[in-house]
Structure formats: structure tokens, C-alpha cells
MMTF fields as JSON, N, C-alpha, C and O atoms, coordinates in Angstrom:
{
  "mmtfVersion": "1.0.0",
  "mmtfProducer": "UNKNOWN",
  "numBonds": 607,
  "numAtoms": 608,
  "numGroups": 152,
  "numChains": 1,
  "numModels": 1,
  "chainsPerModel": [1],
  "groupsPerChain": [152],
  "chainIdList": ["A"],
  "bondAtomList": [4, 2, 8, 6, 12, 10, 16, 14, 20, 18, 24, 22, 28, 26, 32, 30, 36, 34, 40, 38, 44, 42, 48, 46, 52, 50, 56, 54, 60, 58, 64, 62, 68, 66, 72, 70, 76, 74, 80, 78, 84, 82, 88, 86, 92, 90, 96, 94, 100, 98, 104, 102, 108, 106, 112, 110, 116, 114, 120, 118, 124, 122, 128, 126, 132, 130, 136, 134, 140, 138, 144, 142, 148, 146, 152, 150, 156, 154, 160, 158, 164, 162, 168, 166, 172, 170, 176, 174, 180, 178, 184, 182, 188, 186, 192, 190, 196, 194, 200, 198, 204, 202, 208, 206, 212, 210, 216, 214, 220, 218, 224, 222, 228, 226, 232, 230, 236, 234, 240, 238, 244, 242, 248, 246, 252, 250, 256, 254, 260, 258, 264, 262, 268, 266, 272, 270, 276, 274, 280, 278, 284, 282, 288, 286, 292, 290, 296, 294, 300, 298, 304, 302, 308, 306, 312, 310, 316, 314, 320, 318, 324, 322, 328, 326, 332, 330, 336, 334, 340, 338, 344, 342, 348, 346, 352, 350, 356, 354, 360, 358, 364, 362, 368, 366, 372, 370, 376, 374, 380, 378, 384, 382, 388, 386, 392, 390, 396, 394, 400, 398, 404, 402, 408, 406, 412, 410, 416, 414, 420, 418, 424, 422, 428, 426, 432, 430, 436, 434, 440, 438, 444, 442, 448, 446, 452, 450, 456, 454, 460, 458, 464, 462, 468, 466, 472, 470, 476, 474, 480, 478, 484, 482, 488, 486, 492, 490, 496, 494, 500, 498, 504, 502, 508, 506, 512, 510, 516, 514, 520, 518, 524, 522, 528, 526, 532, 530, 536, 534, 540, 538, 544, 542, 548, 546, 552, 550, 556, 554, 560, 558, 564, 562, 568, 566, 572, 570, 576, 574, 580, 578, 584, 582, 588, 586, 592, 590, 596, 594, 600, 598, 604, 602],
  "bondOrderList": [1, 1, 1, 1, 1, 1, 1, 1, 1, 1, 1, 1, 1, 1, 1, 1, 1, 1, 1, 1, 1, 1, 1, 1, 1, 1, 1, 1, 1, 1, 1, 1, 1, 1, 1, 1, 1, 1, 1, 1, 1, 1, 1, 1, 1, 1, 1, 1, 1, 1, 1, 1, 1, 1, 1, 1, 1, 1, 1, 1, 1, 1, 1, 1, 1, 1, 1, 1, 1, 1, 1, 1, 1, 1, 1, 1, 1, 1, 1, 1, 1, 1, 1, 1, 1, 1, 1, 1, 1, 1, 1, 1, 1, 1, 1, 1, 1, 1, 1, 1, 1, 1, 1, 1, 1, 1, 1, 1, 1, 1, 1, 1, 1, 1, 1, 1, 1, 1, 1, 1, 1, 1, 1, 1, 1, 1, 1, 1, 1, 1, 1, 1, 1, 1, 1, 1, 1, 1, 1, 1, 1, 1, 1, 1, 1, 1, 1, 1, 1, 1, 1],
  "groupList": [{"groupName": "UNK", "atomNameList": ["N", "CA", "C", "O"], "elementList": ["N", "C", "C", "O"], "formalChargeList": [0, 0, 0, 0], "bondAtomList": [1, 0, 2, 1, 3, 2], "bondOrderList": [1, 1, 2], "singleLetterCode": "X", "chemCompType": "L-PEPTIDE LINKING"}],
  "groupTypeList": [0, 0, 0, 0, 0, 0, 0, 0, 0, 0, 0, 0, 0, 0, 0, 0, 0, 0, 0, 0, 0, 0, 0, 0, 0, 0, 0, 0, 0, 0, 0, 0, 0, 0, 0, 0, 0, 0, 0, 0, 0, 0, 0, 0, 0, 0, 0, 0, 0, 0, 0, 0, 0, 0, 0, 0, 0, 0, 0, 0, 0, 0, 0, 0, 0, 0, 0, 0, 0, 0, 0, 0, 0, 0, 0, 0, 0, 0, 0, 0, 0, 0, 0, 0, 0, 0, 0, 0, 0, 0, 0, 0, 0, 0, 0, 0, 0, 0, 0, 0, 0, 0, 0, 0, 0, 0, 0, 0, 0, 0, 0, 0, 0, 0, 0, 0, 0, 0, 0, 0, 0, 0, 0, 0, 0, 0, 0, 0, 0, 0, 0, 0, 0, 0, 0, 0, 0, 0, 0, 0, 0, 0, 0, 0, 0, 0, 0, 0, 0, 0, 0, 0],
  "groupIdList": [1, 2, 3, 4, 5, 6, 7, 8, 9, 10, 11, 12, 13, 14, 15, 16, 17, 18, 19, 20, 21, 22, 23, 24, 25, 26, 27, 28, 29, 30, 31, 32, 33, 34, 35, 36, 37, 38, 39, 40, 41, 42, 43, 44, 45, 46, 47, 48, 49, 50, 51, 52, 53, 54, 55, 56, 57, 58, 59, 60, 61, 62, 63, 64, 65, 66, 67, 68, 69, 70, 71, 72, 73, 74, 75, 76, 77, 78, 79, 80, 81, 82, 83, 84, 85, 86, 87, 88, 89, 90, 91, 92, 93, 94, 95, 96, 97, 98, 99, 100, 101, 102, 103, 104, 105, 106, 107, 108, 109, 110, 111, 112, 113, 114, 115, 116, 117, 118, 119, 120, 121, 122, 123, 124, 125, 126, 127, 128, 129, 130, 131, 132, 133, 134, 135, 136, 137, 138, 139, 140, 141, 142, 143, 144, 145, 146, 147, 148, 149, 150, 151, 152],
  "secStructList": [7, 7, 2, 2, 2, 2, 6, 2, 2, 2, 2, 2, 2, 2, 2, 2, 2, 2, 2, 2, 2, 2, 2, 2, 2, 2, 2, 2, 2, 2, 2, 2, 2, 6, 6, 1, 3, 3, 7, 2, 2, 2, 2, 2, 2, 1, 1, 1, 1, 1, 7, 7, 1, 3, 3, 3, 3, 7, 7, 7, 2, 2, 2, 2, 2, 2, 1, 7, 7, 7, 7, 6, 6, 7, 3, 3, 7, 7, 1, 2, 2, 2, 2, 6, 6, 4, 4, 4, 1, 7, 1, 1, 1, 7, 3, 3, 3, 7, 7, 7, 1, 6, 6, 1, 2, 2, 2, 2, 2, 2, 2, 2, 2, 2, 2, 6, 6, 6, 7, 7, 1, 3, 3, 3, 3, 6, 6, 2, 2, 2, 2, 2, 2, 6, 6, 6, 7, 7, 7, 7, 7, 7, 7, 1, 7, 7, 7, 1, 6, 6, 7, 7],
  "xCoordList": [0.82, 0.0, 0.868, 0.648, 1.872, 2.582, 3.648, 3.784, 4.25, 4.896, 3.805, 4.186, 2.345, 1.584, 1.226, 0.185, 1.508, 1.18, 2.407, 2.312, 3.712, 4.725, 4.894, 5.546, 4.481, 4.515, 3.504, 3.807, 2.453, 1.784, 1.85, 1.554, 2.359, 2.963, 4.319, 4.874, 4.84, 6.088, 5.911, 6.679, 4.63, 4.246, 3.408, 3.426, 2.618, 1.981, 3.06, 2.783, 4.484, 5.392, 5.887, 6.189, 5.927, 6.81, 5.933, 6.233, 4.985, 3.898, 3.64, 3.633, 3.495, 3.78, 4.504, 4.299, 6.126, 7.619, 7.926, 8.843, 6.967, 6.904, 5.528, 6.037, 4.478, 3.559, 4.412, 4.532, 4.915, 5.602, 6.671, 6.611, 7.697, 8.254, 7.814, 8.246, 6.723, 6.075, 5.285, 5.25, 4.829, 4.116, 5.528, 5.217, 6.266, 7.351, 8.132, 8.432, 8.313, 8.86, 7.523, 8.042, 6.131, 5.672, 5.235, 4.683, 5.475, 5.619, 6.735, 6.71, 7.515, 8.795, 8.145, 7.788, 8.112, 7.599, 6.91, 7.256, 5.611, 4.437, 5.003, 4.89, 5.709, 6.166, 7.627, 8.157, 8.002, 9.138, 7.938, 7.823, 7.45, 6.23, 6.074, 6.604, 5.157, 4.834, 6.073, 5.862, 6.751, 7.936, 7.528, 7.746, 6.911, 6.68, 5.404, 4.762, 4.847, 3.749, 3.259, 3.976, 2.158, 1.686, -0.136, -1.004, -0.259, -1.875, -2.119, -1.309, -3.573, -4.547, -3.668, -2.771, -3.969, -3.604, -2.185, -1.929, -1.374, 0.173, -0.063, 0.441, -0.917, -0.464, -1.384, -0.909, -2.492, -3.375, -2.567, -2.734, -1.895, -0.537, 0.763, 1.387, 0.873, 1.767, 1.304, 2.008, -0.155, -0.852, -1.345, -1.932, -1.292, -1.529, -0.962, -0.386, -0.688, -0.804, -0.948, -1.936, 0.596, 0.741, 1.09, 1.286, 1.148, 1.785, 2.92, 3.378, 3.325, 4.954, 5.331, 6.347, 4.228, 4.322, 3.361, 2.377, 4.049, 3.144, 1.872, 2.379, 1.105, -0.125, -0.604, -1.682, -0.369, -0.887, -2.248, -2.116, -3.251, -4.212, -4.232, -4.786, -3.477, -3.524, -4.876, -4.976, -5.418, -6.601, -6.84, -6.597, -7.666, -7.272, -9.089, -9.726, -9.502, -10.706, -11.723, -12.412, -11.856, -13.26, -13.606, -14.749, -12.67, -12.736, -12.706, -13.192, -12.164, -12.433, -14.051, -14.843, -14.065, -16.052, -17.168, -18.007, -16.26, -16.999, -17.004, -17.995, -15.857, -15.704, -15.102, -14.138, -16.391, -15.782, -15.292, -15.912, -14.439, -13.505, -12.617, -12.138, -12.141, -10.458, -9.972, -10.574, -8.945, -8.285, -7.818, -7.119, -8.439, -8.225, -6.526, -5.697, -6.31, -4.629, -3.883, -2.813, -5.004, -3.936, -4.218, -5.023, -3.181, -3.044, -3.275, -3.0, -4.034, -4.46, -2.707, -2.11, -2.606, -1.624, -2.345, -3.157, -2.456, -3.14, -1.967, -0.825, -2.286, -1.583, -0.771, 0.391, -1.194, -0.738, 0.456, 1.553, -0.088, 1.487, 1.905, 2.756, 2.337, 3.371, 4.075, 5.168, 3.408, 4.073, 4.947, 6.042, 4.748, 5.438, 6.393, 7.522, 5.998, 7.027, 7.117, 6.704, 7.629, 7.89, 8.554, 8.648, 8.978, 9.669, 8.779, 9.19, 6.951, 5.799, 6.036, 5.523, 6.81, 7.112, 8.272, 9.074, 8.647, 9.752, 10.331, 9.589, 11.746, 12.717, 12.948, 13.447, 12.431, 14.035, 12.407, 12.428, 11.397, 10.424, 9.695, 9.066, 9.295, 8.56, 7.042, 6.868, 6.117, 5.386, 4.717, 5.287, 2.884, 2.48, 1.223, 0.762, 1.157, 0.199, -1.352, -1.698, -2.045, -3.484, -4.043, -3.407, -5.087, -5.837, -7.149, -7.041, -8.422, -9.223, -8.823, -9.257, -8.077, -8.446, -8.01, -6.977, -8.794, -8.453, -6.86, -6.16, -6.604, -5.228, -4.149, -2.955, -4.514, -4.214, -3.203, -2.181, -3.59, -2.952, -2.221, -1.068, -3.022, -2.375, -1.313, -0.267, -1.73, -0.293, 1.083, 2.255, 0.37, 1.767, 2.241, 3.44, 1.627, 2.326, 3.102, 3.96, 3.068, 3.507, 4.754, 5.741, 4.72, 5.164, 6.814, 7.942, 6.517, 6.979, 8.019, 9.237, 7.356, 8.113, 8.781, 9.4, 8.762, 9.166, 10.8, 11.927, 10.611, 11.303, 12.514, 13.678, 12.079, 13.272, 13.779, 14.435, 13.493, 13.586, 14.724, 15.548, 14.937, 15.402, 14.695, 15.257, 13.21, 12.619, 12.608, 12.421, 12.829, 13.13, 12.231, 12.152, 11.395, 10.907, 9.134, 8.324, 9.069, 7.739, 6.958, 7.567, 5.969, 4.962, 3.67, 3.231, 2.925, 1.484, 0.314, 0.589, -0.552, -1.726, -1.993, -2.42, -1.826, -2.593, -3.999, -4.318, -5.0, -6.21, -6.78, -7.996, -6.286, -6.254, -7.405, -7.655, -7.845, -9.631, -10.539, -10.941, -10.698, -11.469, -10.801, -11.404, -9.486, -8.972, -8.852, -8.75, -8.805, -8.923, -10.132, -10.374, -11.041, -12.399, -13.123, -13.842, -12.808, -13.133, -12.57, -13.051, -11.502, -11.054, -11.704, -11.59, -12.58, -13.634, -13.059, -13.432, -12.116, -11.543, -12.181, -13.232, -11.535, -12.433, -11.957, -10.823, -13.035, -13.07, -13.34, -13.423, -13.43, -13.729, -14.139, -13.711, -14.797, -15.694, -14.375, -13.459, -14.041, -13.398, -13.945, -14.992, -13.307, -14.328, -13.65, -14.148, -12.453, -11.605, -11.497, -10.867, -11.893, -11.967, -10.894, -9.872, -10.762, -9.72, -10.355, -11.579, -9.545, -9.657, -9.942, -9.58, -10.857, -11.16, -10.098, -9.98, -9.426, -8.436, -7.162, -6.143, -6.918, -5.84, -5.428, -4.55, -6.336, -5.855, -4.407, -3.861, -3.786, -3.193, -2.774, -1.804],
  "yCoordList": [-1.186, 0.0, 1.257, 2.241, 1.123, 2.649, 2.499, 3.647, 1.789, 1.447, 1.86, 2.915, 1.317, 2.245, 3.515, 3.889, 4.194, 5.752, 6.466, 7.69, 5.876, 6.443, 6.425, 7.335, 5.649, 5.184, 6.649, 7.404, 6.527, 7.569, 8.761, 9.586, 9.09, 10.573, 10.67, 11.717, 10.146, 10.028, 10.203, 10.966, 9.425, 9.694, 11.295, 11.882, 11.87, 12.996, 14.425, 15.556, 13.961, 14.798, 15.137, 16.268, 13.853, 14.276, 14.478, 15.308, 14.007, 14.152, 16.186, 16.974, 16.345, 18.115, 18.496, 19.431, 18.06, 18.773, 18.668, 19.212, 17.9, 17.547, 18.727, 19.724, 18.885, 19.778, 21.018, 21.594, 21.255, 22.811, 23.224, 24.305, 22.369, 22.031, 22.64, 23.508, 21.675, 22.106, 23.579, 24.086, 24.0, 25.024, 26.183, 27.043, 26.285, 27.176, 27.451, 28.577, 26.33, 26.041, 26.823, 27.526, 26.78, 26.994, 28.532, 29.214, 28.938, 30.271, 31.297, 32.339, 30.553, 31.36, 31.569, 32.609, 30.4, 30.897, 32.088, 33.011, 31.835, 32.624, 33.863, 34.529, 34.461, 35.55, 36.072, 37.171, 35.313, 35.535, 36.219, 37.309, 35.491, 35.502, 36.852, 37.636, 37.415, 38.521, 39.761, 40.971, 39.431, 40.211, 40.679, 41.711, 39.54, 39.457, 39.737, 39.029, 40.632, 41.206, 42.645, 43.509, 43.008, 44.563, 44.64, 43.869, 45.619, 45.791, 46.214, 46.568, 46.102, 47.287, 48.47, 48.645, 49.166, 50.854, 50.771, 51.256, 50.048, 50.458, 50.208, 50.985, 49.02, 48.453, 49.162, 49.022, 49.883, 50.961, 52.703, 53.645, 52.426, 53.396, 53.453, 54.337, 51.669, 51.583, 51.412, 51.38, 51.321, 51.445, 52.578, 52.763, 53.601, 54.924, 55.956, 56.025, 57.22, 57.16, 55.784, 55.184, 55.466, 54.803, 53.476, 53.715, 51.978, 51.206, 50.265, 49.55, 50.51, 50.107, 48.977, 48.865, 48.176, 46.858, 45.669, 45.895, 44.646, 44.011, 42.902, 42.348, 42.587, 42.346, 40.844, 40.858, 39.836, 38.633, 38.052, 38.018, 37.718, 36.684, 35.416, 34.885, 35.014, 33.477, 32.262, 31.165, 32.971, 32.133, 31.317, 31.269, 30.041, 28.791, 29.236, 30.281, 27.862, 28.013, 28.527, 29.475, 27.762, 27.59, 28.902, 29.254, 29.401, 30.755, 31.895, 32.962, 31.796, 32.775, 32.952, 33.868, 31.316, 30.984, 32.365, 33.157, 31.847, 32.422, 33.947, 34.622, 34.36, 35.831, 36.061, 35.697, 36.897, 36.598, 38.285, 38.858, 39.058, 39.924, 40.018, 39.396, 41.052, 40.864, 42.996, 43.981, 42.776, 44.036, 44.434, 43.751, 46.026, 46.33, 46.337, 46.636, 45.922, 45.498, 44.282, 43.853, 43.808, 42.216, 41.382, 41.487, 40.198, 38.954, 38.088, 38.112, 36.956, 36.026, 34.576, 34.274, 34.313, 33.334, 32.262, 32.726, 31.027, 29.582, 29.451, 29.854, 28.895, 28.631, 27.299, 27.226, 26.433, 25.255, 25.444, 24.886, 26.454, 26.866, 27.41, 27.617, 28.545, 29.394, 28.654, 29.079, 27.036, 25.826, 25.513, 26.071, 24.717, 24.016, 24.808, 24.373, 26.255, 27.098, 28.435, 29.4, 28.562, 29.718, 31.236, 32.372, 30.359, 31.606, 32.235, 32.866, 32.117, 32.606, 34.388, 35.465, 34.123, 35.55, 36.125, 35.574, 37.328, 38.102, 38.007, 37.809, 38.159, 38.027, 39.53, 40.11, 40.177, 42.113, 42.953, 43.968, 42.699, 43.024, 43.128, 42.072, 44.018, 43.76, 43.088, 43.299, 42.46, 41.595, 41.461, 41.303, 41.632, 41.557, 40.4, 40.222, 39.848, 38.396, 38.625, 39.65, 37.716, 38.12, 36.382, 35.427, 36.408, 35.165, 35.467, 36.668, 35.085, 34.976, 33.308, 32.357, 33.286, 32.402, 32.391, 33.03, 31.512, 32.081, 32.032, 31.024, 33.089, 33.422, 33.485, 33.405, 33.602, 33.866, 32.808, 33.182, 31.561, 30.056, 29.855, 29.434, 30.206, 30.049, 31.268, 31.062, 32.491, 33.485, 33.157, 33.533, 32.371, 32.412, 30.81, 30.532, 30.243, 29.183, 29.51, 28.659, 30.573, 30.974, 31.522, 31.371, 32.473, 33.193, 32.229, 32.593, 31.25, 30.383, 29.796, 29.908, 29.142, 28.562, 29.56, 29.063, 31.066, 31.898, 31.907, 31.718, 32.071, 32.274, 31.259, 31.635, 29.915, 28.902, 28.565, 27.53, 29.638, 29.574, 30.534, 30.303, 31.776, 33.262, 34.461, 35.527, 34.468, 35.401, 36.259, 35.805, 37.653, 38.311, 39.522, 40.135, 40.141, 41.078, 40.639, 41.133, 39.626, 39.049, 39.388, 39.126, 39.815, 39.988, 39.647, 39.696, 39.239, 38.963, 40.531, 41.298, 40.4, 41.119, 40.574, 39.421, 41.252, 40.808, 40.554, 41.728, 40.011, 39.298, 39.371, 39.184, 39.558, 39.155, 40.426, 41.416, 40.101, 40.442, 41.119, 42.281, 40.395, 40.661, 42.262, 43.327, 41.97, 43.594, 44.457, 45.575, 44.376, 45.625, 46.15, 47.251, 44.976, 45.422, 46.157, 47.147, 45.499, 46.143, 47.508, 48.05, 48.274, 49.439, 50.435, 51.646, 49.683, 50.568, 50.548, 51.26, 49.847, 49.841, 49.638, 49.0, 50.31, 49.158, 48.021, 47.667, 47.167, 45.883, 46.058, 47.155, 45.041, 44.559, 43.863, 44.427, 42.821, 41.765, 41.227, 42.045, 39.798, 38.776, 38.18, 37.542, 38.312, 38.138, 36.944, 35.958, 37.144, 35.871, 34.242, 33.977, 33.123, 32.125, 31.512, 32.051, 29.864, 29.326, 27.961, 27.84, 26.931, 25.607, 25.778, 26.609, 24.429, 24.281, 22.938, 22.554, 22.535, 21.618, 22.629, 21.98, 23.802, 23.918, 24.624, 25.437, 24.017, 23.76, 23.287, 22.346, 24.076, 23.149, 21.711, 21.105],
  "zCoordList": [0.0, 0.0, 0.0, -0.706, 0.859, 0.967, -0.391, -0.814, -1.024, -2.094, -3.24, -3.747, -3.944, -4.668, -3.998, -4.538, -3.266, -2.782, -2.857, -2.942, -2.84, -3.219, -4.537, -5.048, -5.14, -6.696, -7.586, -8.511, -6.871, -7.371, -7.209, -8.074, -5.763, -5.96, -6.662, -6.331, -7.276, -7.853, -9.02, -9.606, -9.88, -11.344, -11.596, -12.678, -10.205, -10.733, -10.557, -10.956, -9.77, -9.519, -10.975, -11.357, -11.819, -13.065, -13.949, -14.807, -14.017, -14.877, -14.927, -15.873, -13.677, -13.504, -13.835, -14.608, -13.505, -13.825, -15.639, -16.255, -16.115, -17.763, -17.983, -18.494, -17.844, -17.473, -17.815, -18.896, -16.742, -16.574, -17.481, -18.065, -17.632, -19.068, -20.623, -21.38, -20.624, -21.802, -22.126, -23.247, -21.241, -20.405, -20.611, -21.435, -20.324, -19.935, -21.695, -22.09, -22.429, -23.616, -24.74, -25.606, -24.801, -25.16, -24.846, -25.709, -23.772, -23.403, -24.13, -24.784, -23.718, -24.515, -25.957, -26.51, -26.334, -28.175, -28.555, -29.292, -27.745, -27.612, -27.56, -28.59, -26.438, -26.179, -27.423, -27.261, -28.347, -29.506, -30.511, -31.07, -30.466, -31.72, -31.512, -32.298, -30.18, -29.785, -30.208, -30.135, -30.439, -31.091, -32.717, -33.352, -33.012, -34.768, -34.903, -35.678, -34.317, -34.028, -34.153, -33.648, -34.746, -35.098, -34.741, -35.151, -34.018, -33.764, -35.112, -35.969, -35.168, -36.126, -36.184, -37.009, -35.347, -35.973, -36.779, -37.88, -35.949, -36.632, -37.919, -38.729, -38.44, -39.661, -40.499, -41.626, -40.597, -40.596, -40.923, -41.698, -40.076, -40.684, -41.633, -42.22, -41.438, -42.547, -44.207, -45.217, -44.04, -45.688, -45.837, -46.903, -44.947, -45.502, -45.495, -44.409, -46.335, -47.679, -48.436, -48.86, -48.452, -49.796, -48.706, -47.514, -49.287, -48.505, -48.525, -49.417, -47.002, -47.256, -46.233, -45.548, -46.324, -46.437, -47.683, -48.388, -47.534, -47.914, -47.391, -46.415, -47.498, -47.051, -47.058, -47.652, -46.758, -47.218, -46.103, -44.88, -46.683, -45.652, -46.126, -47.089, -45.21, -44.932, -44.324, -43.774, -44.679, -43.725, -44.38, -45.586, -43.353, -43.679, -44.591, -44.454, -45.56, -46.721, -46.084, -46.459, -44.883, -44.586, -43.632, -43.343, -43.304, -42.76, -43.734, -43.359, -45.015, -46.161, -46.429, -46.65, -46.252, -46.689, -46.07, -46.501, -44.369, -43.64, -43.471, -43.194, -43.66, -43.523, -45.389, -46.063, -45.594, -47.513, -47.617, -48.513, -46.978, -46.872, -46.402, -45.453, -47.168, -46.354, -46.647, -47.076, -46.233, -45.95, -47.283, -48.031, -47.579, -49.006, -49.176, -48.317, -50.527, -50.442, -50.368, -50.8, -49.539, -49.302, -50.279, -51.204, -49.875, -51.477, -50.585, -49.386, -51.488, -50.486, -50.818, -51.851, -49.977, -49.917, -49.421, -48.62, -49.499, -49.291, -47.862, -48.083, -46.45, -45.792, -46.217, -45.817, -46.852, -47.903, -48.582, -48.581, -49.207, -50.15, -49.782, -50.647, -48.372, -47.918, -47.023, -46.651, -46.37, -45.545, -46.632, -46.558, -47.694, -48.642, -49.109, -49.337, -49.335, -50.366, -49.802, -50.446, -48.642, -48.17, -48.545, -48.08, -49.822, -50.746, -51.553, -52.527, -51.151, -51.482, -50.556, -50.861, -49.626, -49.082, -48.94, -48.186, -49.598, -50.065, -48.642, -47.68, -48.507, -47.895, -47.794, -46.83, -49.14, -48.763, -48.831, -49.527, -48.346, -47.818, -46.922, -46.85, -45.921, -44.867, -45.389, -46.59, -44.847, -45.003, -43.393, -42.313, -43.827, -42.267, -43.246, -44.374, -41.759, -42.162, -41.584, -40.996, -41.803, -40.99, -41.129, -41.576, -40.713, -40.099, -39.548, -39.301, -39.174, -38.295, -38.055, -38.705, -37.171, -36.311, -35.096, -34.896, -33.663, -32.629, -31.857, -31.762, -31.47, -31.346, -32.401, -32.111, -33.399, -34.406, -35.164, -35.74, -35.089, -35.144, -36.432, -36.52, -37.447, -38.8, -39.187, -39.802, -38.752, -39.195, -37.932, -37.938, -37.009, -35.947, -36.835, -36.878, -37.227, -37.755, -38.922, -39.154, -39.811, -40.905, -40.615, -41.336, -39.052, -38.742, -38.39, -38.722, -37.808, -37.207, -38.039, -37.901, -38.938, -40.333, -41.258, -42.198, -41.142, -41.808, -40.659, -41.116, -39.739, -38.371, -38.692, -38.832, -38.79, -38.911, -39.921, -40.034, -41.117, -42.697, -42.795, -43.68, -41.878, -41.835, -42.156, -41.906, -42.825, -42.655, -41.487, -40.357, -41.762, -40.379, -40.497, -39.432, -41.687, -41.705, -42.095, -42.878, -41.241, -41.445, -40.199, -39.162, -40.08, -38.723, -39.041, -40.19, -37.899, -38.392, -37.428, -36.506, -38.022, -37.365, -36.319, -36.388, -34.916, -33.641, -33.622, -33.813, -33.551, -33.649, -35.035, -35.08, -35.969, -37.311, -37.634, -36.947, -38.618, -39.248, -38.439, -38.399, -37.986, -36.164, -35.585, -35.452, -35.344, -34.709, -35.494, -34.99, -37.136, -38.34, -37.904, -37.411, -38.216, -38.024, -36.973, -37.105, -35.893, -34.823, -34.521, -33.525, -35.29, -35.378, -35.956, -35.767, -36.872, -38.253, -39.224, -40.157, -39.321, -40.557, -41.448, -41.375, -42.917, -44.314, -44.502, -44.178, -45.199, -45.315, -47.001, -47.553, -47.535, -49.105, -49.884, -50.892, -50.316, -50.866, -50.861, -50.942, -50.769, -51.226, -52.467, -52.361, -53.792, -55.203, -55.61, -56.155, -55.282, -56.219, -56.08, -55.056, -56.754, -56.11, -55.923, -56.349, -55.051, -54.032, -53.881, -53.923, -53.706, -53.459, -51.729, -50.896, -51.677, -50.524, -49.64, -48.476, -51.113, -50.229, -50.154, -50.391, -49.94, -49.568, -47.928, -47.642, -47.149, -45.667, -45.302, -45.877, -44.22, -44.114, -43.5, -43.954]
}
């Protein structure tokens, strides 16, 4: 009896110290990322006048479906093909990303893979779509069509 009670506080000790681990490792990221990062307004400023970045929405299909606009300016990039072929985004260019999705999953993944590629002048939109919008920003019909298999 006291041998399984030592046994078991012994497995939920590491089971935590692996917990916290992962927890701590995944923090760090989170907070790098946050580096590669721009609210609404800034990026709101960097397209006006004229703009001096470039613009990509990455959102995954079924979220294009759902939200059928996007930010006047931007190019839509398939998250599919900027995984596979990352040289879909200029290198001697600044470049800001966007997404609706929550926490912004698909531009931090772009962001990510741009990161361990050497992209260095890549950032994404802090709450994507959602935080343009919620600024008053303009928005724009999404007209152009897109495969629905290119999730990634």
C-alpha cells in the first residue's frame, strides 16, 4: 500500500515537472512571436498614404467561406502553399500576415516557419480580421476564387 502511494505521488510529480516544461517552452515561443507582431492601428498606418508593407491573408478556406472579406490590399496566400514554399514571401520586404483564427494560429504558424527559414521582416496582425475590423476599418468583398483543399 505505501509502495503504490509512493509510486503515485512520484508519477503525478513528473507528470507536472513535464507539465511545466512544456508550459514554460511553449511560453517562450508565444512571447518571440509577440515580437513578430503589429496591432490594427500600426499596420493601418503603414498602408496609408501609400503602402509600405506588404499584405498577405492566410486564412485557412473555410474561414475565407466564412468571412468573404479581407483588408483592401492584401493577397491572399493559401496557408498550404506558404508551408510548402515559403519563398511565397519576399525576404528584402517587410510583409504583415493576418488570419481569423483564434489566437491567431495560422499566421503564428507561418510566422513560425518563416522564423526557422530566416525570414526576419515578417509579422502577423494581432487578432487578425477581427482587430482591423473592430477598429472601423475598411473591409472589401473577397471576389476571387480558391480551393477548398488547400488547408493546411
Amino acid at each position: 500500500m505505501l509502495y503504490a502511494t509512493v509510486v503515485s505521488v512520484t508519477v503525478v510529480i513528473v507528470l507536472a515537472a513535464i507539465g511545466l516544461v512544456i508550459w514554460r517552452i511553449r511560453s517562450s515561443r508565444l512571447r518571440e512571436l509577440d515580437g513578430h507582431s503589429i496591432d490594427a492601428q500600426t499596420l493601418h498606418d503603414l498602408l496609408l498614404p501609400e503602402p509600405r508593407v506588404l499584405l498577405f491573408d492566410v486564412r485557412q478556406p473555410l474561414d475565407l467561406l466564412a468571412y468573404s472579406e479581407k483588408i483592401p490590399g492584401a493577397v491572399r496566400l493559401a496557408p498550404k502553399d506558404v508551408m510548402s514554399n515559403p519563398a511565397l514571401i519576399p525576404q528584402d520586404r517587410d510583409v504583415v500576415v493576418y488570419c481569423t483564427c483564434p489566437g491567431d494560429k495560422t499566421s503564428r504558424e507561418i510566422i513560425q516557419r518563416g522564423l526557422a527559414l530566416g525570414l526576419r521582416r515578417v509579422k502577423l496582425l494581432y487578432g487578425g480580421l477581427d482587430a482591423w475590423k473592430q477598429k472601423g476599418y475598411p473591409v472589401e468583398p473577397y471576389k476571387e476564387s480558391f480551393r477548398l483543399d488547400t488547408a493546411v
